[in-house]
Amino acid sequence: MDNYSILFPSQPSSSSYLSPHLSHMQSNIISSQANTSLNGYLGMREEGYKKVSAITQQSHENPSNRTEQFDVKNEKKKGLKKERKPRYAFQTRSQVDILDDGYRWRKYGQKAVKNNKFPRSYYRCTHQGCNVKKQVQRLAKDEGVVVTTYEGMHTHPIEKSNDNFEHILNQMQIYSGFAPSFGSVTH
DNA sequence: CGCGTTTGACCGGCGC
DNA sequence: GCGCCGGTCAAACGCG
């Protein structure tokens, strides 16, 4: 956790090691809604999503309930494509992939990424009724950089409230206008 | 025993 | 239609 620092997308990588001055955290948040060139920097395919609707993440997709999934399929048959929530990407310089952010995540998949020797991991928030997902992936170019992509927003409080990273989270929420999950590391 | 991870299978979309 | 690709499922497994 000592080497948590932010890589600013708009800056050359010359001085990518920064002390964690998290008041600048918002610079690191890339919204898929904004459709800026920053997405290109991340090499993500946010623009490839067909529908970014502003629906709240309701339980239209219950992992443990097969019948509900059938409903979703029915919906799709009516011509409704799978709706996508906006996604938010972070870049963080860290040795470890697992950035504990105060929420509880359950890993549900891992896939190899093309042109990247590192795999991408898929996590889902384990909170009841919370369908927030995130993907964690390491940059092929710079293996010191971890890209975390959040999908959806938490509608529930953080479950852990540990050390000083908690107030950092608050900072982020203030600056960015949404409630990212990021922060404390269980040490 | 409850919860989280691992990992191959599966599935839908898309390009050819 | 077929194969690739990104994403998800779920059974088996691991661990406290």
mmCIF file of C-alpha atoms (C1' of nucleotides) in Angstrom:
data_model
loop_
_atom_site.group_PDB
_atom_site.id
_atom_site.type_symbol
_atom_site.label_atom_id
_atom_site.label_comp_id
_atom_site.label_asym_id
_atom_site.label_seq_id
_atom_site.Cartn_x
_atom_site.Cartn_y
_atom_site.Cartn_z
ATOM 1 C CA MET A 1 0.000 0.000 0.000
ATOM 2 C CA ASP A 2 3.003 2.209 0.291
ATOM 3 C CA ASN A 3 3.270 2.376 -3.427
ATOM 4 C CA TYR A 4 -0.232 3.454 -4.189
ATOM 5 C CA SER A 5 0.099 6.238 -6.623
ATOM 6 C CA ILE A 6 -1.867 7.572 -9.451
ATOM 7 C CA LEU A 7 -0.917 7.510 -13.040
ATOM 8 C CA PHE A 8 -2.348 10.483 -14.784
ATOM 9 C CA PRO A 9 -3.560 9.637 -18.233
ATOM 10 C CA SER A 10 -2.927 13.094 -19.566
ATOM 11 C CA GLN A 11 0.626 13.163 -18.446
ATOM 12 C CA PRO A 12 3.699 11.602 -19.919
ATOM 13 C CA SER A 13 4.795 8.617 -18.016
ATOM 14 C CA SER A 14 8.038 10.264 -17.069
ATOM 15 C CA SER A 15 6.903 11.037 -13.582
ATOM 16 C CA SER A 16 4.260 8.456 -13.110
ATOM 17 C CA TYR A 17 5.299 7.777 -9.606
ATOM 18 C CA LEU A 18 3.491 10.259 -7.481
ATOM 19 C CA SER A 19 2.945 10.386 -3.848
ATOM 20 C CA PRO A 20 -0.646 9.603 -3.128
ATOM 21 C CA HIS A 21 -2.073 13.049 -3.309
ATOM 22 C CA LEU A 22 -5.553 11.947 -3.706
ATOM 23 C CA SER A 23 -7.031 15.339 -4.028
ATOM 24 C CA HIS A 24 -6.205 14.887 -7.689
ATOM 25 C CA MET A 25 -7.909 11.604 -7.835
ATOM 26 C CA GLN A 26 -10.614 12.688 -10.180
ATOM 27 C CA SER A 27 -8.123 13.053 -12.961
ATOM 28 C CA ASN A 28 -7.823 9.363 -12.959
ATOM 29 C CA ILE A 29 -11.450 8.620 -13.442
ATOM 30 C CA ILE A 30 -12.471 7.979 -16.968
ATOM 31 C CA SER A 31 -16.123 7.905 -17.584
ATOM 32 C CA SER A 32 -17.379 5.899 -20.460
ATOM 33 C CA GLN A 33 -20.157 8.383 -20.883
ATOM 34 C CA ALA A 34 -17.775 11.196 -21.581
ATOM 35 C CA ASN A 35 -16.459 9.472 -24.667
ATOM 36 C CA THR A 36 -13.211 11.296 -24.470
ATOM 37 C CA SER A 37 -9.949 10.372 -25.984
ATOM 38 C CA LEU A 38 -8.887 9.138 -22.617
ATOM 39 C CA ASN A 39 -10.675 5.958 -23.377
ATOM 40 C CA GLY A 40 -8.296 5.440 -26.188
ATOM 41 C CA TYR A 41 -5.437 5.923 -23.879
ATOM 42 C CA LEU A 42 -6.680 3.154 -21.751
ATOM 43 C CA GLY A 43 -7.108 0.930 -24.707
ATOM 44 C CA MET A 44 -10.580 0.052 -23.600
ATOM 45 C CA ARG A 45 -13.509 -0.493 -25.809
ATOM 46 C CA GLU A 46 -16.069 1.514 -23.984
ATOM 47 C CA GLU A 47 -17.323 2.999 -27.205
ATOM 48 C CA GLY A 48 -18.187 -0.398 -28.511
ATOM 49 C CA TYR A 49 -21.171 -0.719 -26.253
ATOM 50 C CA LYS A 50 -24.452 -0.575 -27.939
ATOM 51 C CA LYS A 51 -26.587 0.867 -25.260
ATOM 52 C CA VAL A 52 -25.469 2.901 -22.332
ATOM 53 C CA SER A 53 -28.664 3.510 -20.544
ATOM 54 C CA ALA A 54 -29.015 5.249 -17.267
ATOM 55 C CA ILE A 55 -30.885 2.491 -15.596
ATOM 56 C CA THR A 56 -30.077 1.772 -12.059
ATOM 57 C CA GLN A 57 -28.606 -1.573 -11.432
ATOM 58 C CA GLN A 58 -31.671 -3.426 -10.378
ATOM 59 C CA SER A 59 -31.786 -7.099 -9.890
ATOM 60 C CA HIS A 60 -32.687 -7.975 -13.423
ATOM 61 C CA GLU A 61 -29.857 -10.418 -13.321
ATOM 62 C CA ASN A 62 -29.852 -12.632 -10.353
ATOM 63 C CA PRO A 63 -26.855 -14.925 -10.492
ATOM 64 C CA SER A 64 -28.362 -17.566 -8.305
ATOM 65 C CA ASN A 65 -31.721 -17.621 -9.954
ATOM 66 C CA ARG A 66 -32.011 -19.348 -13.269
ATOM 67 C CA THR A 67 -35.597 -18.348 -13.850
ATOM 68 C CA GLU A 68 -34.763 -14.708 -13.621
ATOM 69 C CA GLN A 69 -32.171 -15.145 -16.272
ATOM 70 C CA PHE A 70 -34.827 -16.634 -18.432
ATOM 71 C CA ASP A 71 -36.756 -13.438 -18.046
ATOM 72 C CA VAL A 72 -33.799 -11.536 -19.281
ATOM 73 C CA LYS A 73 -33.631 -13.740 -22.309
ATOM 74 C CA ASN A 74 -37.256 -13.052 -22.976
ATOM 75 C CA GLU A 75 -36.564 -9.401 -22.820
ATOM 76 C CA LYS A 76 -33.838 -9.805 -25.328
ATOM 77 C CA LYS A 77 -36.115 -11.665 -27.637
ATOM 78 C CA LYS A 78 -38.341 -8.656 -27.772
ATOM 79 C CA GLY A 79 -35.498 -6.807 -29.339
ATOM 80 C CA LEU A 80 -34.062 -5.339 -26.210
ATOM 81 C CA LYS A 81 -30.362 -5.807 -26.253
ATOM 82 C CA LYS A 82 -28.428 -6.265 -23.123
ATOM 83 C CA GLU A 83 -28.239 -2.869 -21.585
ATOM 84 C CA ARG A 84 -24.925 -1.636 -20.408
ATOM 85 C CA LYS A 85 -24.242 0.592 -17.521
ATOM 86 C CA PRO A 86 -21.639 3.239 -17.810
ATOM 87 C CA ARG A 87 -18.264 2.068 -16.792
ATOM 88 C CA TYR A 88 -15.498 3.846 -15.072
ATOM 89 C CA ALA A 89 -11.869 3.005 -15.420
ATOM 90 C CA PHE A 90 -9.020 3.646 -13.076
ATOM 91 C CA GLN A 91 -5.368 3.293 -13.556
ATOM 92 C CA THR A 92 -3.367 2.634 -10.490
ATOM 93 C CA ARG A 93 0.238 1.913 -10.027
ATOM 94 C CA SER A 94 0.489 -1.014 -7.737
ATOM 95 C CA GLN A 95 2.393 -4.201 -7.324
ATOM 96 C CA VAL A 96 -0.687 -6.161 -6.501
ATOM 97 C CA ASP A 97 -3.791 -6.599 -8.563
ATOM 98 C CA ILE A 98 -6.132 -6.803 -5.662
ATOM 99 C CA LEU A 99 -6.946 -3.302 -4.571
ATOM 100 C CA ASP A 100 -9.179 -3.714 -1.608
ATOM 101 C CA ASP A 101 -11.608 -0.856 -1.745
ATOM 102 C CA GLY A 102 -13.800 -1.551 1.226
ATOM 103 C CA TYR A 103 -16.388 -3.532 -0.652
ATOM 104 C CA ARG A 104 -16.544 -7.264 -0.709
ATOM 105 C CA TRP A 105 -15.980 -8.784 -4.116
ATOM 106 C CA ARG A 106 -16.404 -12.278 -5.339
ATOM 107 C CA LYS A 107 -14.350 -13.314 -8.301
ATOM 108 C CA TYR A 108 -16.440 -14.969 -10.960
ATOM 109 C CA GLY A 109 -14.121 -15.294 -13.857
ATOM 110 C CA GLN A 110 -10.738 -14.823 -15.338
ATOM 111 C CA LYS A 111 -9.828 -14.597 -18.976
ATOM 112 C CA ALA A 112 -6.669 -14.203 -20.902
ATOM 113 C CA VAL A 113 -6.366 -10.870 -22.611
ATOM 114 C CA LYS A 114 -5.124 -10.683 -26.135
ATOM 115 C CA ASN A 115 -1.760 -9.062 -26.609
ATOM 116 C CA ASN A 116 -1.308 -9.169 -22.904
ATOM 117 C CA LYS A 117 0.434 -11.772 -20.893
ATOM 118 C CA PHE A 118 -1.637 -10.896 -17.867
ATOM 119 C CA PRO A 119 -5.156 -12.148 -17.414
ATOM 120 C CA ARG A 120 -8.196 -10.059 -16.653
ATOM 121 C CA SER A 121 -10.194 -10.858 -13.568
ATOM 122 C CA TYR A 122 -13.897 -10.338 -13.156
ATOM 123 C CA TYR A 123 -15.381 -9.473 -9.805
ATOM 124 C CA ARG A 124 -18.875 -8.891 -8.561
ATOM 125 C CA CYS A 125 -19.979 -7.128 -5.415
ATOM 126 C CA THR A 126 -21.283 -9.679 -2.976
ATOM 127 C CA HIS A 127 -23.675 -7.339 -1.290
ATOM 128 C CA GLN A 128 -27.259 -8.510 -1.496
ATOM 129 C CA GLY A 129 -28.957 -6.963 -4.472
ATOM 130 C CA CYS A 130 -25.891 -5.056 -5.547
ATOM 131 C CA ASN A 131 -24.896 -5.856 -9.078
ATOM 132 C CA VAL A 132 -21.792 -3.776 -9.301
ATOM 133 C CA LYS A 133 -19.043 -5.434 -11.227
ATOM 134 C CA LYS A 134 -15.447 -4.679 -11.784
ATOM 135 C CA GLN A 135 -12.659 -5.962 -13.922
ATOM 136 C CA VAL A 136 -9.039 -5.820 -13.008
ATOM 137 C CA GLN A 137 -6.380 -6.024 -15.633
ATOM 138 C CA ARG A 138 -2.746 -5.235 -15.896
ATOM 139 C CA LEU A 139 -1.319 -3.166 -18.681
ATOM 140 C CA ALA A 140 0.652 -5.145 -21.175
ATOM 141 C CA LYS A 141 2.858 -2.188 -21.817
ATOM 142 C CA ASP A 142 3.632 -1.426 -18.232
ATOM 143 C CA GLU A 143 3.067 -4.223 -15.841
ATOM 144 C CA GLY A 144 3.305 -1.864 -12.933
ATOM 145 C CA VAL A 145 -0.025 -0.355 -13.855
ATOM 146 C CA VAL A 146 -3.281 -1.939 -12.905
ATOM 147 C CA VAL A 147 -6.466 -0.922 -14.675
ATOM 148 C CA THR A 148 -9.655 -1.341 -12.732
ATOM 149 C CA THR A 149 -12.965 -0.893 -14.498
ATOM 150 C CA TYR A 150 -16.100 -0.424 -12.462
ATOM 151 C CA GLU A 151 -19.546 -1.046 -13.831
ATOM 152 C CA GLY A 152 -22.514 0.277 -11.925
ATOM 153 C CA MET A 153 -22.713 2.043 -8.655
ATOM 154 C CA HIS A 154 -23.002 0.747 -5.147
ATOM 155 C CA THR A 155 -26.270 1.582 -3.521
ATOM 156 C CA HIS A 156 -25.165 0.461 -0.130
ATOM 157 C CA PRO A 157 -22.575 1.635 2.343
ATOM 158 C CA ILE A 158 -19.086 0.324 2.460
ATOM 159 C CA GLU A 159 -18.843 -2.736 4.576
ATOM 160 C CA LYS A 160 -15.412 -2.219 5.884
ATOM 161 C CA SER A 161 -14.259 1.015 7.353
ATOM 162 C CA ASN A 162 -10.641 0.644 8.020
ATOM 163 C CA ASP A 163 -7.755 2.969 8.117
ATOM 164 C CA ASN A 164 -7.163 6.343 6.611
ATOM 165 C CA PHE A 165 -8.158 5.244 3.171
ATOM 166 C CA GLU A 166 -11.701 5.776 4.151
ATOM 167 C CA HIS A 167 -11.483 9.498 3.968
ATOM 168 C CA ILE A 168 -9.750 9.185 0.657
ATOM 169 C CA LEU A 169 -12.841 7.498 -0.583
ATOM 170 C CA ASN A 170 -14.886 10.387 0.615
ATOM 171 C CA GLN A 171 -12.611 12.683 -1.279
ATOM 172 C CA MET A 172 -13.167 10.746 -4.408
ATOM 173 C CA GLN A 173 -16.875 10.838 -4.047
ATOM 174 C CA ILE A 174 -16.784 14.553 -3.583
ATOM 175 C CA TYR A 175 -14.594 15.161 -6.561
ATOM 176 C CA SER A 176 -16.037 12.747 -8.977
ATOM 177 C CA GLY A 177 -19.710 12.912 -8.223
ATOM 178 C CA PHE A 178 -20.132 9.208 -8.103
ATOM 179 C CA ALA A 179 -19.357 6.675 -5.504
ATOM 180 C CA PRO A 180 -16.365 4.759 -6.637
ATOM 181 C CA SER A 181 -15.105 1.877 -4.726
ATOM 182 C CA PHE A 182 -11.546 2.448 -3.940
ATOM 183 C CA GLY A 183 -9.520 2.796 -0.888
ATOM 184 C CA SER A 184 -8.488 0.828 2.022
ATOM 185 C CA VAL A 185 -6.226 -2.104 2.035
ATOM 186 C CA THR A 186 -6.439 -4.654 4.679
ATOM 187 C CA HIS A 187 -2.972 -4.901 5.916
ATOM 188 C "C1'" DC B 1 -19.566 -25.132 7.359
ATOM 189 C "C1'" DG B 2 -19.704 -20.778 5.009
ATOM 190 C "C1'" DC B 3 -17.611 -18.082 1.851
ATOM 191 C "C1'" DG B 4 -14.386 -17.007 -1.840
ATOM 192 C "C1'" DT B 5 -11.402 -18.696 -5.763
ATOM 193 C "C1'" DT B 6 -10.252 -21.595 -9.721
ATOM 194 C "C1'" DT B 7 -11.080 -23.069 -14.127
ATOM 195 C "C1'" DG B 8 -13.101 -25.220 -18.095
ATOM 196 C "C1'" DA B 9 -17.456 -24.975 -20.295
ATOM 197 C "C1'" DC B 10 -20.797 -22.314 -22.188
ATOM 198 C "C1'" DC B 11 -23.128 -18.433 -24.534
ATOM 199 C "C1'" DG B 12 -24.227 -14.471 -27.386
ATOM 200 C "C1'" DG B 13 -22.410 -11.109 -30.565
ATOM 201 C "C1'" DC B 14 -19.834 -10.151 -34.487
ATOM 202 C "C1'" DG B 15 -16.940 -10.489 -38.625
ATOM 203 C "C1'" DC B 16 -15.807 -13.211 -42.428
ATOM 204 C "C1'" DG C 1 -22.747 -21.042 -40.973
ATOM 205 C "C1'" DC C 2 -18.456 -21.029 -38.602
ATOM 206 C "C1'" DG C 3 -15.012 -19.581 -35.662
ATOM 207 C "C1'" DC C 4 -13.239 -16.129 -32.650
ATOM 208 C "C1'" DC C 5 -13.751 -13.286 -28.643
ATOM 209 C "C1'" DG C 6 -15.280 -11.232 -24.449
ATOM 210 C "C1'" DG C 7 -18.041 -12.214 -20.678
ATOM 211 C "C1'" DT C 8 -20.396 -15.393 -17.414
ATOM 212 C "C1'" DC C 9 -21.670 -19.802 -15.119
ATOM 213 C "C1'" DA C 10 -21.023 -23.278 -11.910
ATOM 214 C "C1'" DA C 11 -18.907 -27.374 -9.964
ATOM 215 C "C1'" DA C 12 -15.019 -28.432 -7.592
ATOM 216 C "C1'" DC C 13 -11.835 -27.000 -4.584
ATOM 217 C "C1'" DG C 14 -9.422 -24.304 -0.760
ATOM 218 C "C1'" DC C 15 -9.279 -22.038 3.485
ATOM 219 C "C1'" DG C 16 -10.312 -20.056 8.054
#
